[in-house]
Short mmCIF file of N, CA and C in Angstrom, two decimals:
data_model
loop_
_atom_site.label_atom_id
_atom_site.label_comp_id
_atom_site.label_asym_id
_atom_site.label_seq_id
_atom_site.Cartn_x
_atom_site.Cartn_y
_atom_site.Cartn_z
N GLU A 3 -15.76 31.00 -73.59
CA GLU A 3 -16.39 29.88 -72.87
C GLU A 3 -15.53 29.58 -71.64
N LYS A 4 -16.22 29.52 -70.48
CA LYS A 4 -15.48 29.24 -69.24
C LYS A 4 -15.22 27.75 -69.11
N HIS A 5 -14.01 27.47 -68.59
CA HIS A 5 -13.66 26.07 -68.32
C HIS A 5 -13.81 25.82 -66.82
N VAL A 6 -14.67 24.92 -66.43
CA VAL A 6 -14.93 24.66 -65.00
C VAL A 6 -14.06 23.48 -64.56
N THR A 7 -13.25 23.75 -63.52
CA THR A 7 -12.49 22.63 -62.94
C THR A 7 -13.10 22.32 -61.58
N ASN A 8 -13.48 21.13 -61.44
CA ASN A 8 -14.03 20.71 -60.15
C ASN A 8 -12.88 20.49 -59.18
N PRO A 9 -12.99 21.09 -57.95
CA PRO A 9 -11.92 20.84 -56.98
C PRO A 9 -11.92 19.35 -56.62
N PRO A 10 -10.73 18.86 -56.28
CA PRO A 10 -10.71 17.43 -55.90
C PRO A 10 -11.60 17.22 -54.68
N PRO A 11 -12.25 16.08 -54.61
CA PRO A 11 -13.15 15.83 -53.47
C PRO A 11 -12.36 15.85 -52.16
N VAL A 12 -12.95 16.44 -51.13
CA VAL A 12 -12.29 16.48 -49.83
C VAL A 12 -12.69 15.22 -49.06
N ILE A 13 -11.71 14.48 -48.67
CA ILE A 13 -12.00 13.25 -47.91
C ILE A 13 -11.72 13.55 -46.44
N THR A 14 -12.77 13.53 -45.65
CA THR A 14 -12.60 13.78 -44.23
C THR A 14 -12.47 12.44 -43.53
N PRO A 15 -11.33 12.22 -42.86
CA PRO A 15 -11.21 10.94 -42.13
C PRO A 15 -12.17 10.93 -40.94
N SER A 16 -12.56 9.73 -40.53
CA SER A 16 -13.36 9.61 -39.31
C SER A 16 -12.42 9.77 -38.12
N PRO A 17 -12.90 10.37 -37.03
CA PRO A 17 -12.04 10.45 -35.86
C PRO A 17 -11.70 9.04 -35.34
N PRO A 18 -10.62 8.93 -34.58
CA PRO A 18 -10.23 7.61 -34.09
C PRO A 18 -11.29 6.99 -33.18
N LEU A 19 -11.30 5.69 -33.13
CA LEU A 19 -12.13 4.95 -32.18
C LEU A 19 -11.17 4.29 -31.21
N VAL A 20 -11.38 4.54 -29.92
CA VAL A 20 -10.48 3.99 -28.90
C VAL A 20 -11.34 3.25 -27.88
N GLU A 21 -10.98 2.01 -27.61
CA GLU A 21 -11.76 1.22 -26.65
C GLU A 21 -10.85 0.27 -25.89
N ILE A 22 -10.89 0.39 -24.55
CA ILE A 22 -10.14 -0.56 -23.72
C ILE A 22 -10.98 -1.84 -23.66
N ILE A 23 -10.36 -2.95 -24.02
CA ILE A 23 -11.09 -4.22 -24.09
C ILE A 23 -10.92 -5.01 -22.79
N SER A 24 -9.69 -5.05 -22.30
CA SER A 24 -9.42 -5.85 -21.10
C SER A 24 -8.43 -5.10 -20.23
N PRO A 25 -8.71 -4.93 -18.93
CA PRO A 25 -9.95 -5.31 -18.22
C PRO A 25 -11.15 -4.51 -18.73
N SER A 26 -12.33 -5.15 -18.66
CA SER A 26 -13.50 -4.57 -19.31
C SER A 26 -14.27 -3.58 -18.43
N ASP A 27 -14.02 -3.57 -17.12
CA ASP A 27 -14.73 -2.61 -16.25
C ASP A 27 -14.04 -1.25 -16.30
N ASN A 28 -14.80 -0.19 -16.04
CA ASN A 28 -14.21 1.16 -15.98
C ASN A 28 -13.34 1.32 -14.75
N THR A 29 -13.69 0.59 -13.69
CA THR A 29 -12.87 0.56 -12.50
C THR A 29 -12.53 -0.90 -12.25
N TYR A 30 -11.26 -1.17 -12.06
CA TYR A 30 -10.79 -2.54 -11.93
C TYR A 30 -9.93 -2.65 -10.69
N SER A 31 -10.20 -3.66 -9.86
CA SER A 31 -9.39 -3.88 -8.65
C SER A 31 -8.58 -5.15 -8.80
N THR A 32 -7.35 -5.10 -8.31
CA THR A 32 -6.49 -6.26 -8.42
C THR A 32 -5.52 -6.32 -7.24
N THR A 33 -5.06 -7.55 -6.93
CA THR A 33 -3.99 -7.71 -5.95
C THR A 33 -2.74 -8.23 -6.66
N GLU A 34 -2.85 -8.38 -7.99
CA GLU A 34 -1.72 -8.89 -8.78
C GLU A 34 -0.79 -7.75 -9.15
N GLY A 35 0.47 -8.08 -9.34
CA GLY A 35 1.47 -7.09 -9.73
C GLY A 35 1.23 -6.60 -11.14
N PRO A 36 2.19 -6.74 -12.07
CA PRO A 36 2.02 -6.18 -13.40
C PRO A 36 0.69 -6.62 -14.02
N LEU A 37 0.01 -5.65 -14.64
CA LEU A 37 -1.30 -5.92 -15.24
C LEU A 37 -1.22 -5.64 -16.72
N GLU A 38 -1.71 -6.57 -17.53
CA GLU A 38 -1.73 -6.35 -18.97
C GLU A 38 -3.07 -5.73 -19.37
N VAL A 39 -2.99 -4.61 -20.10
CA VAL A 39 -4.20 -3.95 -20.58
C VAL A 39 -4.21 -4.04 -22.10
N THR A 40 -5.36 -4.42 -22.66
CA THR A 40 -5.51 -4.52 -24.11
C THR A 40 -6.57 -3.52 -24.56
N ALA A 41 -6.28 -2.81 -25.66
CA ALA A 41 -7.24 -1.84 -26.20
C ALA A 41 -7.27 -1.98 -27.71
N ARG A 42 -8.32 -1.39 -28.31
CA ARG A 42 -8.41 -1.38 -29.76
C ARG A 42 -8.44 0.08 -30.20
N VAL A 43 -7.57 0.43 -31.15
CA VAL A 43 -7.53 1.80 -31.67
C VAL A 43 -7.69 1.72 -33.18
N ARG A 44 -8.76 2.36 -33.68
CA ARG A 44 -9.03 2.35 -35.13
C ARG A 44 -8.86 3.76 -35.69
N ASN A 45 -8.68 3.85 -37.02
CA ASN A 45 -8.60 5.13 -37.76
C ASN A 45 -7.38 5.97 -37.37
N VAL A 46 -6.26 5.32 -37.10
CA VAL A 46 -5.02 6.08 -36.92
C VAL A 46 -4.03 5.58 -37.97
N LYS A 47 -3.05 6.44 -38.29
CA LYS A 47 -2.06 6.06 -39.32
C LYS A 47 -1.09 5.01 -38.79
N GLY A 48 -0.74 5.14 -37.50
CA GLY A 48 0.24 4.19 -36.97
C GLY A 48 0.49 4.42 -35.50
N LYS A 49 1.50 3.73 -34.99
CA LYS A 49 1.82 3.77 -33.57
C LYS A 49 2.10 5.19 -33.08
N GLN A 50 2.66 6.03 -33.96
CA GLN A 50 3.02 7.40 -33.57
C GLN A 50 1.79 8.23 -33.21
N ASP A 51 0.60 7.79 -33.61
CA ASP A 51 -0.63 8.54 -33.34
C ASP A 51 -1.37 8.02 -32.11
N ILE A 52 -0.69 7.15 -31.35
CA ILE A 52 -1.31 6.57 -30.15
C ILE A 52 -0.47 6.96 -28.94
N GLN A 53 -1.15 7.29 -27.86
CA GLN A 53 -0.45 7.65 -26.63
C GLN A 53 -1.06 6.81 -25.50
N VAL A 54 -0.19 6.19 -24.70
CA VAL A 54 -0.64 5.39 -23.56
C VAL A 54 -0.04 6.03 -22.31
N VAL A 55 -0.90 6.40 -21.36
CA VAL A 55 -0.47 7.14 -20.18
C VAL A 55 -0.93 6.43 -18.91
N LEU A 56 -0.01 6.23 -17.99
CA LEU A 56 -0.34 5.66 -16.68
C LEU A 56 0.12 6.66 -15.62
N ASN A 57 -0.84 7.11 -14.80
CA ASN A 57 -0.53 8.07 -13.73
C ASN A 57 0.26 9.27 -14.26
N ASN A 58 -0.25 9.84 -15.35
CA ASN A 58 0.32 11.05 -15.98
C ASN A 58 1.71 10.86 -16.60
N ARG A 59 2.11 9.62 -16.82
CA ARG A 59 3.40 9.37 -17.48
C ARG A 59 3.17 8.51 -18.72
N ASN A 60 3.80 8.91 -19.83
CA ASN A 60 3.73 8.08 -21.04
C ASN A 60 4.44 6.76 -20.78
N ILE A 61 3.81 5.67 -21.23
CA ILE A 61 4.45 4.36 -21.06
C ILE A 61 4.46 3.63 -22.40
N GLY A 62 5.31 2.63 -22.48
CA GLY A 62 5.47 1.86 -23.71
C GLY A 62 4.31 0.92 -23.95
N PHE A 63 4.17 0.51 -25.21
CA PHE A 63 3.09 -0.41 -25.58
C PHE A 63 3.44 -1.08 -26.90
N ASP A 64 2.76 -2.18 -27.18
CA ASP A 64 2.88 -2.86 -28.48
C ASP A 64 1.63 -2.54 -29.27
N TYR A 65 1.82 -2.32 -30.59
CA TYR A 65 0.70 -1.97 -31.46
C TYR A 65 0.70 -2.91 -32.65
N ASN A 66 -0.45 -3.54 -32.91
CA ASN A 66 -0.61 -4.39 -34.07
C ASN A 66 -1.49 -3.65 -35.07
N PRO A 67 -0.88 -3.07 -36.15
CA PRO A 67 -1.67 -2.24 -37.07
C PRO A 67 -2.76 -3.01 -37.81
N LEU A 68 -2.57 -4.32 -37.98
CA LEU A 68 -3.55 -5.11 -38.72
C LEU A 68 -4.89 -5.14 -37.98
N TYR A 69 -4.84 -5.35 -36.66
CA TYR A 69 -6.08 -5.44 -35.88
C TYR A 69 -6.35 -4.17 -35.08
N GLY A 70 -5.39 -3.27 -35.04
CA GLY A 70 -5.55 -2.06 -34.23
C GLY A 70 -5.42 -2.34 -32.75
N ASN A 71 -4.79 -3.47 -32.39
CA ASN A 71 -4.69 -3.82 -30.98
C ASN A 71 -3.49 -3.17 -30.33
N VAL A 72 -3.72 -2.63 -29.13
CA VAL A 72 -2.66 -2.04 -28.33
C VAL A 72 -2.58 -2.86 -27.05
N VAL A 73 -1.36 -3.30 -26.70
CA VAL A 73 -1.17 -4.06 -25.47
C VAL A 73 -0.08 -3.37 -24.66
N SER A 74 -0.37 -3.14 -23.38
CA SER A 74 0.62 -2.53 -22.51
C SER A 74 0.62 -3.25 -21.17
N THR A 75 1.82 -3.49 -20.64
CA THR A 75 1.94 -4.12 -19.33
C THR A 75 2.23 -3.02 -18.31
N LEU A 76 1.34 -2.90 -17.32
CA LEU A 76 1.43 -1.80 -16.37
C LEU A 76 2.10 -2.25 -15.08
N THR A 77 3.03 -1.42 -14.61
CA THR A 77 3.57 -1.59 -13.27
C THR A 77 2.76 -0.65 -12.39
N LEU A 78 1.94 -1.23 -11.52
CA LEU A 78 0.97 -0.44 -10.77
C LEU A 78 1.55 0.11 -9.47
N ALA A 79 1.06 1.27 -9.09
CA ALA A 79 1.38 1.84 -7.78
C ALA A 79 0.30 1.36 -6.82
N GLU A 80 0.59 1.32 -5.54
CA GLU A 80 -0.44 0.95 -4.56
C GLU A 80 -1.54 1.99 -4.58
N GLY A 81 -2.77 1.54 -4.46
CA GLY A 81 -3.91 2.46 -4.46
C GLY A 81 -4.46 2.64 -5.86
N LYS A 82 -4.89 3.87 -6.16
CA LYS A 82 -5.57 4.14 -7.44
C LYS A 82 -4.59 4.52 -8.53
N ASN A 83 -4.73 3.88 -9.70
CA ASN A 83 -3.92 4.17 -10.87
C ASN A 83 -4.84 4.64 -11.98
N ASN A 84 -4.42 5.70 -12.69
CA ASN A 84 -5.21 6.22 -13.80
C ASN A 84 -4.53 5.87 -15.11
N PHE A 85 -5.29 5.18 -15.97
CA PHE A 85 -4.76 4.72 -17.25
C PHE A 85 -5.60 5.36 -18.35
N VAL A 86 -4.91 6.01 -19.32
CA VAL A 86 -5.61 6.65 -20.43
C VAL A 86 -4.91 6.28 -21.72
N ILE A 87 -5.70 5.90 -22.73
CA ILE A 87 -5.14 5.64 -24.05
C ILE A 87 -5.83 6.57 -25.04
N THR A 88 -5.04 7.24 -25.87
CA THR A 88 -5.56 8.24 -26.80
C THR A 88 -5.08 7.94 -28.20
N GLY A 89 -6.00 8.07 -29.16
CA GLY A 89 -5.63 7.98 -30.58
C GLY A 89 -5.95 9.31 -31.23
N LYS A 90 -5.08 9.75 -32.18
CA LYS A 90 -5.40 11.02 -32.85
C LYS A 90 -5.16 10.89 -34.35
N ASN A 91 -5.93 11.68 -35.10
CA ASN A 91 -5.72 11.81 -36.55
C ASN A 91 -6.17 13.20 -36.95
N ASP A 92 -6.21 13.48 -38.26
CA ASP A 92 -6.56 14.83 -38.72
C ASP A 92 -7.97 15.24 -38.32
N ALA A 93 -8.82 14.29 -38.05
CA ALA A 93 -10.21 14.62 -37.70
C ALA A 93 -10.39 14.86 -36.20
N GLY A 94 -9.35 14.60 -35.42
CA GLY A 94 -9.48 14.81 -33.99
C GLY A 94 -8.84 13.71 -33.18
N SER A 95 -9.23 13.64 -31.93
CA SER A 95 -8.66 12.60 -31.08
C SER A 95 -9.77 12.00 -30.23
N ASN A 96 -9.48 10.83 -29.70
CA ASN A 96 -10.45 10.11 -28.89
C ASN A 96 -9.66 9.32 -27.86
N SER A 97 -10.24 9.15 -26.67
CA SER A 97 -9.51 8.38 -25.67
C SER A 97 -10.48 7.55 -24.84
N ASP A 98 -9.92 6.59 -24.16
CA ASP A 98 -10.68 5.76 -23.23
C ASP A 98 -9.81 5.65 -21.99
N ASP A 99 -10.46 5.61 -20.82
CA ASP A 99 -9.66 5.55 -19.61
C ASP A 99 -10.17 4.47 -18.67
N LEU A 100 -9.34 4.18 -17.70
CA LEU A 100 -9.58 3.08 -16.79
C LEU A 100 -8.96 3.44 -15.45
N ALA A 101 -9.72 3.22 -14.37
CA ALA A 101 -9.17 3.39 -13.02
C ALA A 101 -8.84 1.99 -12.50
N ILE A 102 -7.61 1.82 -12.07
CA ILE A 102 -7.18 0.51 -11.56
C ILE A 102 -6.80 0.68 -10.10
N ILE A 103 -7.47 -0.05 -9.24
CA ILE A 103 -7.15 -0.03 -7.81
C ILE A 103 -6.25 -1.23 -7.53
N TYR A 104 -5.03 -0.93 -7.06
CA TYR A 104 -4.09 -2.01 -6.76
C TYR A 104 -3.92 -2.12 -5.26
N ASN A 105 -4.39 -3.23 -4.71
CA ASN A 105 -4.22 -3.51 -3.29
C ASN A 105 -3.13 -4.55 -3.15
N LYS A 106 -1.98 -4.12 -2.66
CA LYS A 106 -0.86 -5.03 -2.49
C LYS A 106 -1.27 -6.12 -1.51
N PRO A 107 -1.01 -7.38 -1.86
CA PRO A 107 -1.37 -8.43 -0.92
C PRO A 107 -0.58 -8.28 0.39
N VAL A 108 -1.24 -8.56 1.49
CA VAL A 108 -0.57 -8.47 2.79
C VAL A 108 0.27 -9.72 2.96
N ALA A 109 1.55 -9.52 3.22
CA ALA A 109 2.44 -10.66 3.42
C ALA A 109 1.98 -11.41 4.67
N THR A 110 1.90 -12.72 4.54
CA THR A 110 1.48 -13.50 5.70
C THR A 110 2.71 -13.89 6.50
N VAL A 111 2.83 -13.27 7.66
CA VAL A 111 3.94 -13.60 8.56
C VAL A 111 3.34 -14.17 9.83
N ARG A 112 3.62 -15.43 10.07
CA ARG A 112 3.08 -16.08 11.25
C ARG A 112 3.82 -15.59 12.49
N PRO A 113 3.12 -15.54 13.61
CA PRO A 113 3.79 -15.14 14.84
C PRO A 113 4.81 -16.20 15.27
N LEU A 114 5.84 -15.74 15.98
CA LEU A 114 6.82 -16.66 16.54
C LEU A 114 6.92 -16.38 18.03
N VAL A 115 7.12 -17.45 18.82
CA VAL A 115 7.32 -17.30 20.26
C VAL A 115 8.50 -18.19 20.65
N LYS A 116 9.46 -17.60 21.41
CA LYS A 116 10.62 -18.38 21.83
C LYS A 116 10.94 -17.99 23.28
N PHE A 117 11.05 -19.00 24.12
CA PHE A 117 11.41 -18.72 25.52
C PHE A 117 12.85 -18.22 25.59
N ILE A 118 13.04 -17.11 26.36
CA ILE A 118 14.40 -16.56 26.53
C ILE A 118 14.97 -17.07 27.86
N ASP A 119 14.15 -16.95 28.92
CA ASP A 119 14.65 -17.30 30.25
C ASP A 119 13.53 -17.97 31.04
N PRO A 120 13.59 -19.25 31.37
CA PRO A 120 14.64 -20.18 30.91
C PRO A 120 14.39 -20.55 29.45
N SER A 121 15.46 -20.91 28.73
CA SER A 121 15.29 -21.28 27.32
C SER A 121 15.12 -22.79 27.15
N ALA A 122 15.26 -23.53 28.26
CA ALA A 122 15.09 -24.99 28.23
C ALA A 122 14.47 -25.41 29.57
N PRO A 123 13.95 -26.63 29.67
CA PRO A 123 13.39 -27.06 30.95
C PRO A 123 14.40 -26.88 32.08
N VAL A 124 13.89 -26.51 33.25
CA VAL A 124 14.78 -26.20 34.36
C VAL A 124 14.15 -26.71 35.65
N THR A 125 14.98 -27.07 36.64
CA THR A 125 14.49 -27.49 37.95
C THR A 125 14.83 -26.41 38.96
N VAL A 126 13.82 -26.01 39.74
CA VAL A 126 14.04 -24.95 40.73
C VAL A 126 13.49 -25.39 42.08
N ASP A 127 13.89 -24.68 43.16
CA ASP A 127 13.37 -25.01 44.50
C ASP A 127 12.58 -23.85 45.08
N LYS A 128 12.02 -23.01 44.19
CA LYS A 128 11.17 -21.90 44.65
C LYS A 128 9.76 -22.13 44.12
N ASN A 129 8.76 -21.44 44.75
CA ASN A 129 7.40 -21.63 44.26
C ASN A 129 6.93 -20.47 43.36
N VAL A 130 7.83 -19.52 43.08
CA VAL A 130 7.54 -18.45 42.11
C VAL A 130 8.78 -18.31 41.25
N MET A 131 8.57 -18.08 39.95
CA MET A 131 9.72 -17.98 39.05
C MET A 131 9.47 -16.91 37.99
N ALA A 132 10.53 -16.15 37.67
CA ALA A 132 10.43 -15.16 36.59
C ALA A 132 10.69 -15.87 35.26
N ILE A 133 9.81 -15.59 34.30
CA ILE A 133 9.93 -16.21 32.98
C ILE A 133 9.82 -15.11 31.93
N SER A 134 10.58 -15.22 30.85
CA SER A 134 10.40 -14.28 29.73
C SER A 134 10.45 -15.04 28.41
N ALA A 135 9.65 -14.54 27.45
CA ALA A 135 9.60 -15.14 26.12
C ALA A 135 9.59 -14.00 25.10
N GLN A 136 10.30 -14.22 23.99
CA GLN A 136 10.34 -13.22 22.91
C GLN A 136 9.29 -13.61 21.86
N THR A 137 8.44 -12.63 21.50
CA THR A 137 7.49 -12.88 20.41
C THR A 137 7.91 -12.05 19.20
N SER A 138 7.54 -12.50 18.01
CA SER A 138 7.75 -11.74 16.77
C SER A 138 6.44 -11.73 16.00
N ASN A 139 6.17 -10.63 15.31
CA ASN A 139 4.95 -10.48 14.50
C ASN A 139 3.69 -10.55 15.36
N VAL A 140 3.79 -10.09 16.59
CA VAL A 140 2.66 -10.00 17.51
C VAL A 140 2.57 -8.54 17.94
N LYS A 141 1.36 -7.93 17.81
CA LYS A 141 1.25 -6.48 18.01
C LYS A 141 1.10 -6.05 19.45
N SER A 142 0.24 -6.72 20.21
CA SER A 142 -0.07 -6.17 21.53
C SER A 142 -0.34 -7.26 22.56
N TRP A 143 -0.46 -6.80 23.81
CA TRP A 143 -0.76 -7.67 24.96
C TRP A 143 -1.99 -8.55 24.67
N GLN A 144 -3.01 -7.93 24.02
CA GLN A 144 -4.25 -8.67 23.74
C GLN A 144 -4.03 -9.86 22.81
N ASP A 145 -2.91 -9.84 22.05
CA ASP A 145 -2.65 -10.92 21.09
C ASP A 145 -1.82 -12.05 21.68
N VAL A 146 -1.61 -12.00 23.01
CA VAL A 146 -0.81 -13.02 23.69
C VAL A 146 -1.69 -13.75 24.70
N THR A 147 -1.55 -15.07 24.74
CA THR A 147 -2.23 -15.87 25.77
C THR A 147 -1.16 -16.66 26.51
N VAL A 148 -1.26 -16.66 27.84
CA VAL A 148 -0.33 -17.45 28.65
C VAL A 148 -1.17 -18.43 29.45
N SER A 149 -0.73 -19.68 29.48
CA SER A 149 -1.40 -20.63 30.37
C SER A 149 -0.35 -21.37 31.18
N ILE A 150 -0.70 -21.61 32.45
CA ILE A 150 0.19 -22.34 33.36
C ILE A 150 -0.57 -23.57 33.82
N ASN A 151 -0.02 -24.72 33.50
CA ASN A 151 -0.67 -25.99 33.85
C ASN A 151 -2.12 -26.03 33.37
N GLY A 152 -2.35 -25.47 32.16
CA GLY A 152 -3.69 -25.53 31.55
C GLY A 152 -4.62 -24.42 32.00
N THR A 153 -4.19 -23.53 32.89
CA THR A 153 -5.04 -22.45 33.37
C THR A 153 -4.55 -21.12 32.79
N ASP A 154 -5.49 -20.33 32.25
CA ASP A 154 -5.10 -19.02 31.70
C ASP A 154 -4.51 -18.14 32.79
N PHE A 155 -3.48 -17.39 32.41
CA PHE A 155 -2.75 -16.52 33.33
C PHE A 155 -2.59 -15.18 32.64
N SER A 156 -3.15 -14.10 33.24
CA SER A 156 -3.12 -12.82 32.54
C SER A 156 -2.18 -11.81 33.19
N ASN A 157 -1.49 -12.20 34.25
CA ASN A 157 -0.64 -11.27 34.97
C ASN A 157 0.77 -11.25 34.36
N PHE A 158 0.86 -10.75 33.11
CA PHE A 158 2.15 -10.67 32.43
C PHE A 158 2.28 -9.32 31.75
N ASN A 159 3.51 -8.95 31.47
CA ASN A 159 3.79 -7.70 30.76
C ASN A 159 4.21 -8.02 29.33
N PHE A 160 3.87 -7.10 28.40
CA PHE A 160 4.25 -7.24 27.00
C PHE A 160 4.98 -5.95 26.62
N SER A 161 6.29 -6.05 26.34
CA SER A 161 7.09 -4.85 26.06
C SER A 161 6.91 -4.41 24.61
N PRO A 162 7.28 -3.15 24.29
CA PRO A 162 7.21 -2.69 22.89
C PRO A 162 8.07 -3.55 21.95
N GLN A 163 9.08 -4.23 22.50
CA GLN A 163 9.93 -5.12 21.69
C GLN A 163 9.33 -6.52 21.55
N GLY A 164 8.14 -6.74 22.12
CA GLY A 164 7.48 -8.03 21.98
C GLY A 164 7.91 -9.06 23.00
N VAL A 165 8.51 -8.60 24.12
CA VAL A 165 8.94 -9.56 25.15
C VAL A 165 7.84 -9.71 26.19
N VAL A 166 7.51 -10.96 26.49
CA VAL A 166 6.52 -11.28 27.52
C VAL A 166 7.30 -11.61 28.80
N ASN A 167 7.02 -10.84 29.88
CA ASN A 167 7.67 -11.08 31.17
C ASN A 167 6.62 -11.37 32.22
N MET A 168 6.90 -12.32 33.12
CA MET A 168 5.94 -12.62 34.18
C MET A 168 6.62 -13.38 35.31
N ASN A 169 6.00 -13.29 36.48
CA ASN A 169 6.38 -14.12 37.61
C ASN A 169 5.28 -15.14 37.77
N ILE A 170 5.61 -16.41 37.66
CA ILE A 170 4.56 -17.42 37.70
C ILE A 170 4.62 -18.24 38.98
N PRO A 171 3.44 -18.58 39.50
CA PRO A 171 3.38 -19.46 40.66
C PRO A 171 3.63 -20.91 40.22
N LEU A 172 4.38 -21.66 41.02
CA LEU A 172 4.67 -23.05 40.67
C LEU A 172 4.07 -23.98 41.72
N LYS A 173 3.63 -25.14 41.22
CA LYS A 173 3.22 -26.19 42.14
C LYS A 173 4.34 -27.23 42.17
N GLU A 174 4.29 -28.12 43.16
CA GLU A 174 5.34 -29.14 43.23
C GLU A 174 5.20 -30.07 42.03
N GLY A 175 6.32 -30.51 41.46
CA GLY A 175 6.29 -31.40 40.30
C GLY A 175 6.49 -30.61 39.01
N ILE A 176 5.98 -31.18 37.93
CA ILE A 176 6.17 -30.56 36.61
C ILE A 176 5.15 -29.44 36.40
N ASN A 177 5.63 -28.29 35.95
CA ASN A 177 4.77 -27.16 35.60
C ASN A 177 4.94 -26.87 34.11
N ARG A 178 3.80 -26.80 33.39
CA ARG A 178 3.86 -26.51 31.95
C ARG A 178 3.41 -25.07 31.71
N VAL A 179 4.26 -24.30 31.04
CA VAL A 179 3.94 -22.91 30.72
C VAL A 179 3.83 -22.81 29.21
N GLN A 180 2.72 -22.26 28.73
CA GLN A 180 2.54 -22.08 27.29
C GLN A 180 2.26 -20.62 27.00
N VAL A 181 3.04 -20.07 26.06
CA VAL A 181 2.82 -18.68 25.61
C VAL A 181 2.43 -18.75 24.14
N THR A 182 1.28 -18.16 23.79
CA THR A 182 0.78 -18.18 22.42
C THR A 182 0.67 -16.76 21.90
N GLY A 183 1.19 -16.51 20.70
CA GLY A 183 1.04 -15.22 20.06
C GLY A 183 0.14 -15.38 18.84
N ARG A 184 -0.69 -14.35 18.56
CA ARG A 184 -1.63 -14.42 17.42
C ARG A 184 -1.48 -13.18 16.54
N ASN A 185 -1.76 -13.37 15.23
CA ASN A 185 -1.95 -12.24 14.31
C ASN A 185 -2.89 -12.70 13.20
N GLU A 186 -3.09 -11.87 12.15
CA GLU A 186 -4.05 -12.22 11.08
C GLU A 186 -3.71 -13.54 10.40
N SER A 187 -2.43 -13.95 10.46
CA SER A 187 -2.01 -15.16 9.74
C SER A 187 -2.13 -16.42 10.56
N GLY A 188 -2.39 -16.29 11.85
CA GLY A 188 -2.51 -17.50 12.65
C GLY A 188 -1.90 -17.32 14.03
N SER A 189 -1.57 -18.43 14.69
CA SER A 189 -0.98 -18.36 16.03
C SER A 189 0.10 -19.42 16.19
#
């Protein structure tokens, strides 16, 4: 009489489930520095079966085995960042990815204008005078306005170093010269 032994049942694990929860879009844009990404990874034995990759480099993360939550704080590069999280087990592997566009905020630097010559009010006995002013954070001639006694004056030079030079006509009495520099942040 043959004795039949049934082989032990084969238990096939389900492949991992990987889902990025936050940010929830497949493509995410930000102007903020470090970004926290949260994901859920199910059907893995532990942290050793999870891989978190940012721009082709493995990065650190926290894993809560009770909820399967993975949290990683990303230091982003300017432009496009590729984030991939992968879980693996005996049944295979699964991953979810995210494209993060990081636009570094533009520093707001207001223009500065300072008279060089003369640097203070002056009395002269000529009807034409050379004047120069130093500008900072001003790109070009078009970003400078000069007015003499309330009238726009465009006959001035703007050097690559940001110096405004001009010979201005004077009338008898007080003459007011105003030099204004502009950029995206103001004037």
